[in-house]
Amino acid sequence: MIQDPLRAGFGERLTAKVAERGPLCVGIDPHPSLLHAWDLDETPASLERFAMTVVEALAGEVAVLKPQSAFFECYGSAGVAVLERVLREAQAAGALVLLDVKRGDIGSTMTAYAMAYLDEHSPVSVDAITVSPYLGYGSLAPAIGIAEQNARGVFVLARTSNPEGMGLQQAVHGSGDSVAQSIVDSAAETNQGKSPLGHVGVVAGATIPAGELDFSGLNGPILAPGLGAQGATLKDLKAVFGRALPNVLPTTSRDVLRHGPGGLREATTRIKHDLALMLNA
């Protein structure tokens, strides 16, 4: 596969979309508790109604939509069929789609995962995916390469918002830095020389301590889960990410989805407005 030189890379496409719509990323997480809160049952038909309501309300409004693949996969082939429709229609409405799959493996298996999600001919092709580097950052080479060839992106788990990850991610790497910092630095090496941003982003929770990680050399996007229901605030974003804040994609799911089908757009508009005020302050 040879990348079309006339096709914009992921970093360029993301930068343009954020300039147009703001940096907010909204998750599509059809968790059973949310289905029930919407008076829906746990069936493929309800899954489709939930997910497509979010797409119809928000795919024309936000820069990035982030479906959580597991909540579709658990319904088997019927759920994957719903996911395919979600991806297709979200992209048609202008949103970039980041599929939260957290794939991580080696060799041909990592290549197969990358082809499944990052090749334009795949039925579940998306703009970017989340990947796990905990078999070594080098194990992600197939995904990173295929993403670049197809003008797609990857977001590498670095310092996640769940407390269970702290022990591993804060452990000291052979470089003397934390494991999380070594992942950020490895992504930075991949992104060197790319403009306006490289295609390798990192995932760093908005709930982590301020100053724990140095993003100054990353030259890539930062997916920041934890806004809203997990406790992070807009003020936390500024404290945690500092000068890297312009490259941050603040991510929320439940804080928007809990408002139900009639309140999605209003809740999203409010968060986007507050984000814009904070970024321009």
PDB file of C-alpha atoms in Angstrom:
ATOM      1  CA  MET A   1       0.000   0.000   0.000  1.00  0.00           C
ATOM      2  CA  ILE A   2       1.383   3.391  -0.997  1.00  0.00           C
ATOM      3  CA  GLN A   3       0.068   6.520   0.576  1.00  0.00           C
ATOM      4  CA  ASP A   4      -1.488   8.981  -1.843  1.00  0.00           C
ATOM      5  CA  PRO A   5       0.702  12.111  -1.566  1.00  0.00           C
ATOM      6  CA  LEU A   6      -2.356  14.302  -2.212  1.00  0.00           C
ATOM      7  CA  ARG A   7      -4.254  12.840   0.745  1.00  0.00           C
ATOM      8  CA  ALA A   8      -3.981  14.741   4.002  1.00  0.00           C
ATOM      9  CA  GLY A   9      -2.492  12.837   6.934  1.00  0.00           C
ATOM     10  CA  PHE A  10      -4.431  12.154  10.109  1.00  0.00           C
ATOM     11  CA  GLY A  11      -2.739  14.949  12.050  1.00  0.00           C
ATOM     12  CA  GLU A  12      -3.696  17.462   9.392  1.00  0.00           C
ATOM     13  CA  ARG A  13      -7.284  16.227   9.151  1.00  0.00           C
ATOM     14  CA  LEU A  14      -7.697  16.250  12.919  1.00  0.00           C
ATOM     15  CA  THR A  15      -6.259  19.750  13.228  1.00  0.00           C
ATOM     16  CA  ALA A  16      -8.667  21.039  10.574  1.00  0.00           C
ATOM     17  CA  LYS A  17     -11.679  19.354  12.188  1.00  0.00           C
ATOM     18  CA  VAL A  18     -10.828  20.725  15.639  1.00  0.00           C
ATOM     19  CA  ALA A  19     -10.449  24.214  14.168  1.00  0.00           C
ATOM     20  CA  GLU A  20     -13.917  23.845  12.641  1.00  0.00           C
ATOM     21  CA  ARG A  21     -15.790  22.198  15.535  1.00  0.00           C
ATOM     22  CA  GLY A  22     -13.676  22.483  18.682  1.00  0.00           C
ATOM     23  CA  PRO A  23     -11.679  19.718  20.389  1.00  0.00           C
ATOM     24  CA  LEU A  24     -14.424  17.765  22.173  1.00  0.00           C
ATOM     25  CA  CYS A  25     -14.533  13.996  21.722  1.00  0.00           C
ATOM     26  CA  VAL A  26     -17.760  12.252  22.764  1.00  0.00           C
ATOM     27  CA  GLY A  27     -17.864   8.536  23.473  1.00  0.00           C
ATOM     28  CA  ILE A  28     -20.636   6.241  22.275  1.00  0.00           C
ATOM     29  CA  ASP A  29     -20.802   3.763  25.143  1.00  0.00           C
ATOM     30  CA  PRO A  30     -24.036   1.721  25.094  1.00  0.00           C
ATOM     31  CA  HIS A  31     -23.483   0.405  28.620  1.00  0.00           C
ATOM     32  CA  PRO A  32     -26.471  -1.565  29.956  1.00  0.00           C
ATOM     33  CA  SER A  33     -27.050   1.035  32.677  1.00  0.00           C
ATOM     34  CA  LEU A  34     -27.362   3.770  30.048  1.00  0.00           C
ATOM     35  CA  LEU A  35     -29.666   1.667  27.888  1.00  0.00           C
ATOM     36  CA  HIS A  36     -31.919   1.191  30.910  1.00  0.00           C
ATOM     37  CA  ALA A  37     -31.759   4.898  31.745  1.00  0.00           C
ATOM     38  CA  TRP A  38     -33.043   5.556  28.220  1.00  0.00           C
ATOM     39  CA  ASP A  39     -35.869   3.016  28.791  1.00  0.00           C
ATOM     40  CA  LEU A  40     -34.252   0.584  26.378  1.00  0.00           C
ATOM     41  CA  ASP A  41     -33.613  -3.128  26.809  1.00  0.00           C
ATOM     42  CA  GLU A  42     -30.425  -5.047  26.087  1.00  0.00           C
ATOM     43  CA  THR A  43     -31.134  -6.107  22.504  1.00  0.00           C
ATOM     44  CA  PRO A  44     -29.499  -5.336  19.155  1.00  0.00           C
ATOM     45  CA  ALA A  45     -32.503  -3.209  18.196  1.00  0.00           C
ATOM     46  CA  SER A  46     -32.109  -1.075  21.316  1.00  0.00           C
ATOM     47  CA  LEU A  47     -28.360  -0.910  20.791  1.00  0.00           C
ATOM     48  CA  GLU A  48     -28.971   0.478  17.303  1.00  0.00           C
ATOM     49  CA  ARG A  49     -31.564   2.970  18.522  1.00  0.00           C
ATOM     50  CA  PHE A  50     -29.218   4.249  21.234  1.00  0.00           C
ATOM     51  CA  ALA A  51     -26.112   4.492  19.070  1.00  0.00           C
ATOM     52  CA  MET A  52     -27.821   5.997  16.038  1.00  0.00           C
ATOM     53  CA  THR A  53     -29.565   8.593  18.211  1.00  0.00           C
ATOM     54  CA  VAL A  54     -26.135   9.737  19.363  1.00  0.00           C
ATOM     55  CA  VAL A  55     -24.820   9.781  15.792  1.00  0.00           C
ATOM     56  CA  GLU A  56     -27.806  11.742  14.487  1.00  0.00           C
ATOM     57  CA  ALA A  57     -27.528  14.292  17.312  1.00  0.00           C
ATOM     58  CA  LEU A  58     -23.760  14.764  17.445  1.00  0.00           C
ATOM     59  CA  ALA A  59     -21.928  13.572  14.312  1.00  0.00           C
ATOM     60  CA  GLY A  60     -22.496  16.955  12.710  1.00  0.00           C
ATOM     61  CA  GLU A  61     -21.483  18.841  15.848  1.00  0.00           C
ATOM     62  CA  VAL A  62     -18.295  17.402  17.363  1.00  0.00           C
ATOM     63  CA  ALA A  63     -14.838  16.813  15.946  1.00  0.00           C
ATOM     64  CA  VAL A  64     -14.534  13.206  17.110  1.00  0.00           C
ATOM     65  CA  LEU A  65     -16.932  10.432  18.059  1.00  0.00           C
ATOM     66  CA  LYS A  66     -15.461   7.478  19.974  1.00  0.00           C
ATOM     67  CA  PRO A  67     -17.535   4.278  19.924  1.00  0.00           C
ATOM     68  CA  GLN A  68     -16.487   1.715  22.515  1.00  0.00           C
ATOM     69  CA  SER A  69     -16.229  -1.447  20.432  1.00  0.00           C
ATOM     70  CA  ALA A  70     -16.803  -3.897  23.299  1.00  0.00           C
ATOM     71  CA  PHE A  71     -20.365  -2.697  23.905  1.00  0.00           C
ATOM     72  CA  PHE A  72     -21.190  -3.607  20.301  1.00  0.00           C
ATOM     73  CA  GLU A  73     -19.171  -6.824  20.106  1.00  0.00           C
ATOM     74  CA  CYS A  74     -21.011  -8.317  23.079  1.00  0.00           C
ATOM     75  CA  TYR A  75     -24.131  -8.635  20.873  1.00  0.00           C
ATOM     76  CA  GLY A  76     -22.246 -10.782  18.369  1.00  0.00           C
ATOM     77  CA  SER A  77     -22.674 -10.316  14.632  1.00  0.00           C
ATOM     78  CA  ALA A  78     -25.818  -8.210  15.112  1.00  0.00           C
ATOM     79  CA  GLY A  79     -23.888  -5.783  17.300  1.00  0.00           C
ATOM     80  CA  VAL A  80     -21.002  -5.573  14.842  1.00  0.00           C
ATOM     81  CA  ALA A  81     -23.515  -4.802  12.083  1.00  0.00           C
ATOM     82  CA  VAL A  82     -24.789  -1.902  14.200  1.00  0.00           C
ATOM     83  CA  LEU A  83     -21.213  -0.739  14.722  1.00  0.00           C
ATOM     84  CA  GLU A  84     -20.591  -0.763  10.968  1.00  0.00           C
ATOM     85  CA  ARG A  85     -23.627   1.490  10.461  1.00  0.00           C
ATOM     86  CA  VAL A  86     -22.507   3.820  13.255  1.00  0.00           C
ATOM     87  CA  LEU A  87     -19.048   4.198  11.721  1.00  0.00           C
ATOM     88  CA  ARG A  88     -20.382   4.762   8.207  1.00  0.00           C
ATOM     89  CA  GLU A  89     -23.005   7.335   9.143  1.00  0.00           C
ATOM     90  CA  ALA A  90     -20.848   9.206  11.660  1.00  0.00           C
ATOM     91  CA  GLN A  91     -18.154   9.694   9.031  1.00  0.00           C
ATOM     92  CA  ALA A  92     -20.740  10.689   6.422  1.00  0.00           C
ATOM     93  CA  ALA A  93     -21.918  13.444   8.777  1.00  0.00           C
ATOM     94  CA  GLY A  94     -18.396  14.822   9.038  1.00  0.00           C
ATOM     95  CA  ALA A  95     -17.133  13.507  12.377  1.00  0.00           C
ATOM     96  CA  LEU A  96     -13.808  11.752  12.668  1.00  0.00           C
ATOM     97  CA  VAL A  97     -14.308   8.323  14.226  1.00  0.00           C
ATOM     98  CA  LEU A  98     -11.895   7.013  16.834  1.00  0.00           C
ATOM     99  CA  LEU A  99     -12.737   3.401  17.607  1.00  0.00           C
ATOM    100  CA  ASP A 100     -11.864   2.448  21.175  1.00  0.00           C
ATOM    101  CA  VAL A 101     -10.573  -1.113  20.755  1.00  0.00           C
ATOM    102  CA  LYS A 102      -7.271  -1.019  22.698  1.00  0.00           C
ATOM    103  CA  ARG A 103      -5.695  -3.656  20.478  1.00  0.00           C
ATOM    104  CA  GLY A 104      -2.160  -4.830  21.181  1.00  0.00           C
ATOM    105  CA  ASP A 105      -0.288  -7.844  19.849  1.00  0.00           C
ATOM    106  CA  ILE A 106       2.806  -8.773  17.848  1.00  0.00           C
ATOM    107  CA  GLY A 107       3.747  -9.445  14.245  1.00  0.00           C
ATOM    108  CA  SER A 108       1.113 -10.731  11.873  1.00  0.00           C
ATOM    109  CA  THR A 109      -1.631 -10.502  14.487  1.00  0.00           C
ATOM    110  CA  MET A 110      -0.994  -6.795  15.063  1.00  0.00           C
ATOM    111  CA  THR A 111      -0.938  -6.374  11.292  1.00  0.00           C
ATOM    112  CA  ALA A 112      -4.326  -8.089  11.018  1.00  0.00           C
ATOM    113  CA  TYR A 113      -5.821  -5.829  13.686  1.00  0.00           C
ATOM    114  CA  ALA A 114      -4.467  -2.796  11.866  1.00  0.00           C
ATOM    115  CA  MET A 115      -5.850  -3.969   8.525  1.00  0.00           C
ATOM    116  CA  ALA A 116      -9.244  -4.557  10.123  1.00  0.00           C
ATOM    117  CA  TYR A 117      -9.605  -0.979  11.331  1.00  0.00           C
ATOM    118  CA  LEU A 118      -7.180   1.197   9.374  1.00  0.00           C
ATOM    119  CA  ASP A 119      -7.464  -0.068   5.808  1.00  0.00           C
ATOM    120  CA  GLU A 120      -9.989   1.950   3.815  1.00  0.00           C
ATOM    121  CA  HIS A 121     -11.537  -1.180   2.269  1.00  0.00           C
ATOM    122  CA  SER A 122     -12.469  -2.751   5.616  1.00  0.00           C
ATOM    123  CA  PRO A 123     -16.154  -2.659   6.676  1.00  0.00           C
ATOM    124  CA  VAL A 124     -15.035  -1.359  10.086  1.00  0.00           C
ATOM    125  CA  SER A 125     -12.525   1.161   8.750  1.00  0.00           C
ATOM    126  CA  VAL A 126     -12.155   4.215  10.990  1.00  0.00           C
ATOM    127  CA  ASP A 127     -10.035   7.357  11.235  1.00  0.00           C
ATOM    128  CA  ALA A 128      -8.093   6.142  14.278  1.00  0.00           C
ATOM    129  CA  ILE A 129      -7.987   3.446  16.925  1.00  0.00           C
ATOM    130  CA  THR A 130      -6.680   3.072  20.461  1.00  0.00           C
ATOM    131  CA  VAL A 131      -3.799   0.610  20.892  1.00  0.00           C
ATOM    132  CA  SER A 132      -1.992  -0.893  23.874  1.00  0.00           C
ATOM    133  CA  PRO A 133       1.832  -0.753  23.989  1.00  0.00           C
ATOM    134  CA  TYR A 134       2.298  -3.159  26.871  1.00  0.00           C
ATOM    135  CA  LEU A 135       3.935  -5.803  24.688  1.00  0.00           C
ATOM    136  CA  GLY A 136       6.475  -3.079  23.941  1.00  0.00           C
ATOM    137  CA  TYR A 137       6.066   0.074  21.880  1.00  0.00           C
ATOM    138  CA  GLY A 138       7.909  -1.632  19.027  1.00  0.00           C
ATOM    139  CA  SER A 139       5.144  -4.243  18.768  1.00  0.00           C
ATOM    140  CA  LEU A 140       2.876  -1.467  17.478  1.00  0.00           C
ATOM    141  CA  ALA A 141       5.028  -0.888  14.379  1.00  0.00           C
ATOM    142  CA  PRO A 142       2.577  -2.637  12.006  1.00  0.00           C
ATOM    143  CA  ALA A 143      -0.332  -0.502  13.202  1.00  0.00           C
ATOM    144  CA  ILE A 144       1.707   2.703  13.160  1.00  0.00           C
ATOM    145  CA  GLY A 145       2.941   1.982   9.639  1.00  0.00           C
ATOM    146  CA  ILE A 146      -0.437   0.951   8.209  1.00  0.00           C
ATOM    147  CA  ALA A 147      -2.060   3.976   9.831  1.00  0.00           C
ATOM    148  CA  GLU A 148       0.410   6.319   8.150  1.00  0.00           C
ATOM    149  CA  GLN A 149       0.033   4.596   4.773  1.00  0.00           C
ATOM    150  CA  ASN A 150      -3.736   5.051   4.951  1.00  0.00           C
ATOM    151  CA  ALA A 151      -3.783   8.586   6.428  1.00  0.00           C
ATOM    152  CA  ARG A 152      -5.166   7.227   9.715  1.00  0.00           C
ATOM    153  CA  GLY A 153      -4.090   7.583  13.329  1.00  0.00           C
ATOM    154  CA  VAL A 154      -3.384   5.547  16.459  1.00  0.00           C
ATOM    155  CA  PHE A 155      -3.709   6.615  20.081  1.00  0.00           C
ATOM    156  CA  VAL A 156      -1.301   4.715  22.329  1.00  0.00           C
ATOM    157  CA  LEU A 157      -2.244   4.079  25.946  1.00  0.00           C
ATOM    158  CA  ALA A 158       0.269   5.938  28.114  1.00  0.00           C
ATOM    159  CA  ARG A 159      -1.201   7.064  31.438  1.00  0.00           C
ATOM    160  CA  THR A 160      -4.807   5.994  31.722  1.00  0.00           C
ATOM    161  CA  SER A 161      -7.444   7.325  34.087  1.00  0.00           C
ATOM    162  CA  ASN A 162      -8.123   3.990  35.847  1.00  0.00           C
ATOM    163  CA  PRO A 163      -6.337   3.563  39.197  1.00  0.00           C
ATOM    164  CA  GLU A 164      -5.406  -0.058  38.406  1.00  0.00           C
ATOM    165  CA  GLY A 165      -2.982   1.104  35.734  1.00  0.00           C
ATOM    166  CA  MET A 166      -0.938   3.300  38.044  1.00  0.00           C
ATOM    167  CA  GLY A 167       1.535   0.690  39.295  1.00  0.00           C
ATOM    168  CA  LEU A 168       2.582  -0.410  35.821  1.00  0.00           C
ATOM    169  CA  GLN A 169       2.449   2.986  34.131  1.00  0.00           C
ATOM    170  CA  GLN A 170       4.405   4.779  36.874  1.00  0.00           C
ATOM    171  CA  ALA A 171       7.038   2.033  37.129  1.00  0.00           C
ATOM    172  CA  VAL A 172      10.577   3.090  36.249  1.00  0.00           C
ATOM    173  CA  HIS A 173      11.567   2.308  32.673  1.00  0.00           C
ATOM    174  CA  GLY A 174      15.111   1.397  31.622  1.00  0.00           C
ATOM    175  CA  SER A 175      15.539   4.996  30.488  1.00  0.00           C
ATOM    176  CA  GLY A 176      15.067   6.179  34.059  1.00  0.00           C
ATOM    177  CA  ASP A 177      11.710   7.779  33.304  1.00  0.00           C
ATOM    178  CA  SER A 178       8.335   6.233  34.021  1.00  0.00           C
ATOM    179  CA  VAL A 179       6.909   3.656  31.621  1.00  0.00           C
ATOM    180  CA  ALA A 180       4.195   6.176  30.711  1.00  0.00           C
ATOM    181  CA  GLN A 181       6.780   8.856  29.898  1.00  0.00           C
ATOM    182  CA  SER A 182       8.756   6.391  27.774  1.00  0.00           C
ATOM    183  CA  ILE A 183       5.609   5.762  25.704  1.00  0.00           C
ATOM    184  CA  VAL A 184       5.050   9.496  25.215  1.00  0.00           C
ATOM    185  CA  ASP A 185       8.703   9.880  24.196  1.00  0.00           C
ATOM    186  CA  SER A 186       8.491   6.961  21.748  1.00  0.00           C
ATOM    187  CA  ALA A 187       5.412   8.505  20.128  1.00  0.00           C
ATOM    188  CA  ALA A 188       7.311  11.798  19.939  1.00  0.00           C
ATOM    189  CA  GLU A 189      10.123  10.102  18.002  1.00  0.00           C
ATOM    190  CA  THR A 190       7.590   8.722  15.504  1.00  0.00           C
ATOM    191  CA  ASN A 191       6.017  12.160  15.078  1.00  0.00           C
ATOM    192  CA  GLN A 192       9.251  14.082  14.542  1.00  0.00           C
ATOM    193  CA  GLY A 193       9.097  16.457  11.602  1.00  0.00           C
ATOM    194  CA  LYS A 194       5.377  15.974  10.945  1.00  0.00           C
ATOM    195  CA  SER A 195       3.246  19.074  10.439  1.00  0.00           C
ATOM    196  CA  PRO A 196       0.927  20.252  11.879  1.00  0.00           C
ATOM    197  CA  LEU A 197       0.773  17.057  14.005  1.00  0.00           C
ATOM    198  CA  GLY A 198       1.954  13.496  13.686  1.00  0.00           C
ATOM    199  CA  HIS A 199      -0.437  10.561  13.375  1.00  0.00           C
ATOM    200  CA  VAL A 200       0.534   8.934  16.690  1.00  0.00           C
ATOM    201  CA  GLY A 201      -1.369  10.249  19.669  1.00  0.00           C
ATOM    202  CA  VAL A 202      -1.325   9.144  23.279  1.00  0.00           C
ATOM    203  CA  VAL A 203      -4.016   8.477  25.843  1.00  0.00           C
ATOM    204  CA  ALA A 204      -3.474  10.334  29.119  1.00  0.00           C
ATOM    205  CA  GLY A 205      -6.270  10.723  31.617  1.00  0.00           C
ATOM    206  CA  ALA A 206      -7.412  14.183  32.612  1.00  0.00           C
ATOM    207  CA  THR A 207      -7.418  12.881  36.191  1.00  0.00           C
ATOM    208  CA  ILE A 208      -3.642  12.308  36.459  1.00  0.00           C
ATOM    209  CA  PRO A 209      -1.506  14.604  38.659  1.00  0.00           C
ATOM    210  CA  ALA A 210      -0.447  17.888  37.089  1.00  0.00           C
ATOM    211  CA  GLY A 211       3.094  17.817  35.733  1.00  0.00           C
ATOM    212  CA  GLU A 212       3.497  14.047  35.916  1.00  0.00           C
ATOM    213  CA  LEU A 213       4.179  13.741  32.185  1.00  0.00           C
ATOM    214  CA  ASP A 214       6.107  15.944  29.783  1.00  0.00           C
ATOM    215  CA  PHE A 215       4.236  16.307  26.498  1.00  0.00           C
ATOM    216  CA  SER A 216       6.382  19.133  25.145  1.00  0.00           C
ATOM    217  CA  GLY A 217       8.013  17.054  22.407  1.00  0.00           C
ATOM    218  CA  LEU A 218       5.044  14.882  21.453  1.00  0.00           C
ATOM    219  CA  ASN A 219       3.918  16.737  18.321  1.00  0.00           C
ATOM    220  CA  GLY A 220       0.775  14.619  18.347  1.00  0.00           C
ATOM    221  CA  PRO A 221      -2.752  14.622  19.757  1.00  0.00           C
ATOM    222  CA  ILE A 222      -3.586  13.675  23.338  1.00  0.00           C
ATOM    223  CA  LEU A 223      -6.818  11.849  24.088  1.00  0.00           C
ATOM    224  CA  ALA A 224      -7.826  12.850  27.611  1.00  0.00           C
ATOM    225  CA  PRO A 225     -10.582  10.679  29.113  1.00  0.00           C
ATOM    226  CA  GLY A 226     -12.008  11.437  32.520  1.00  0.00           C
ATOM    227  CA  LEU A 227     -13.858  14.690  31.927  1.00  0.00           C
ATOM    228  CA  GLY A 228     -17.149  14.827  33.812  1.00  0.00           C
ATOM    229  CA  ALA A 229     -18.321  11.540  35.323  1.00  0.00           C
ATOM    230  CA  GLN A 230     -14.784  10.423  36.283  1.00  0.00           C
ATOM    231  CA  GLY A 231     -14.182  13.659  38.142  1.00  0.00           C
ATOM    232  CA  ALA A 232     -11.936  15.780  35.912  1.00  0.00           C
ATOM    233  CA  THR A 233     -12.890  19.407  35.284  1.00  0.00           C
ATOM    234  CA  LEU A 234     -11.924  21.940  32.631  1.00  0.00           C
ATOM    235  CA  LYS A 235      -9.517  23.528  35.132  1.00  0.00           C
ATOM    236  CA  ASP A 236      -7.823  20.154  35.515  1.00  0.00           C
ATOM    237  CA  LEU A 237      -7.159  20.039  31.773  1.00  0.00           C
ATOM    238  CA  LYS A 238      -5.141  23.235  31.926  1.00  0.00           C
ATOM    239  CA  ALA A 239      -3.202  22.065  34.990  1.00  0.00           C
ATOM    240  CA  VAL A 240      -2.434  18.557  33.682  1.00  0.00           C
ATOM    241  CA  PHE A 241      -1.523  19.391  30.087  1.00  0.00           C
ATOM    242  CA  GLY A 242      -0.165  22.926  30.306  1.00  0.00           C
ATOM    243  CA  ARG A 243       1.289  24.141  27.019  1.00  0.00           C
ATOM    244  CA  ALA A 244       0.179  20.936  25.282  1.00  0.00           C
ATOM    245  CA  LEU A 245      -3.474  21.876  25.876  1.00  0.00           C
ATOM    246  CA  PRO A 246      -4.086  22.974  22.243  1.00  0.00           C
ATOM    247  CA  ASN A 247      -3.423  19.366  21.163  1.00  0.00           C
ATOM    248  CA  VAL A 248      -5.733  17.781  23.762  1.00  0.00           C
ATOM    249  CA  LEU A 249      -9.003  16.054  22.874  1.00  0.00           C
ATOM    250  CA  PRO A 250     -11.044  16.179  26.099  1.00  0.00           C
ATOM    251  CA  THR A 251     -13.248  13.116  26.152  1.00  0.00           C
ATOM    252  CA  THR A 252     -16.602  12.606  27.801  1.00  0.00           C
ATOM    253  CA  SER A 253     -19.215   9.892  27.512  1.00  0.00           C
ATOM    254  CA  ARG A 254     -21.597   9.526  30.440  1.00  0.00           C
ATOM    255  CA  ASP A 255     -21.626  13.256  31.147  1.00  0.00           C
ATOM    256  CA  VAL A 256     -23.364  13.734  27.794  1.00  0.00           C
ATOM    257  CA  LEU A 257     -25.170  10.404  27.359  1.00  0.00           C
ATOM    258  CA  ARG A 258     -26.906  10.581  30.754  1.00  0.00           C
ATOM    259  CA  HIS A 259     -29.007  13.484  29.474  1.00  0.00           C
ATOM    260  CA  GLY A 260     -30.978  11.095  27.288  1.00  0.00           C
ATOM    261  CA  PRO A 261     -31.962  11.343  23.635  1.00  0.00           C
ATOM    262  CA  GLY A 262     -33.572  14.758  23.990  1.00  0.00           C
ATOM    263  CA  GLY A 263     -30.676  16.374  25.823  1.00  0.00           C
ATOM    264  CA  LEU A 264     -27.597  15.202  23.930  1.00  0.00           C
ATOM    265  CA  ARG A 265     -27.107  18.226  21.729  1.00  0.00           C
ATOM    266  CA  GLU A 266     -27.776  20.768  24.472  1.00  0.00           C
ATOM    267  CA  ALA A 267     -25.336  19.073  26.861  1.00  0.00           C
ATOM    268  CA  THR A 268     -22.678  18.877  24.155  1.00  0.00           C
ATOM    269  CA  THR A 269     -23.146  22.511  23.158  1.00  0.00           C
ATOM    270  CA  ARG A 270     -22.688  23.575  26.773  1.00  0.00           C
ATOM    271  CA  ILE A 271     -19.447  21.614  27.177  1.00  0.00           C
ATOM    272  CA  LYS A 272     -18.111  22.921  23.849  1.00  0.00           C
ATOM    273  CA  HIS A 273     -18.902  26.487  24.926  1.00  0.00           C
ATOM    274  CA  ASP A 274     -17.163  26.056  28.273  1.00  0.00           C
ATOM    275  CA  LEU A 275     -14.146  24.475  26.555  1.00  0.00           C
ATOM    276  CA  ALA A 276     -13.873  27.378  24.134  1.00  0.00           C
ATOM    277  CA  LEU A 277     -13.990  29.893  26.981  1.00  0.00           C
ATOM    278  CA  MET A 278     -11.244  28.016  28.843  1.00  0.00           C
ATOM    279  CA  LEU A 279      -9.015  27.682  25.777  1.00  0.00           C
ATOM    280  CA  ASN A 280      -9.379  31.363  24.905  1.00  0.00           C
ATOM    281  CA  ALA A 281      -8.931  32.654  28.463  1.00  0.00           C
TER     282      ALA A 281
END
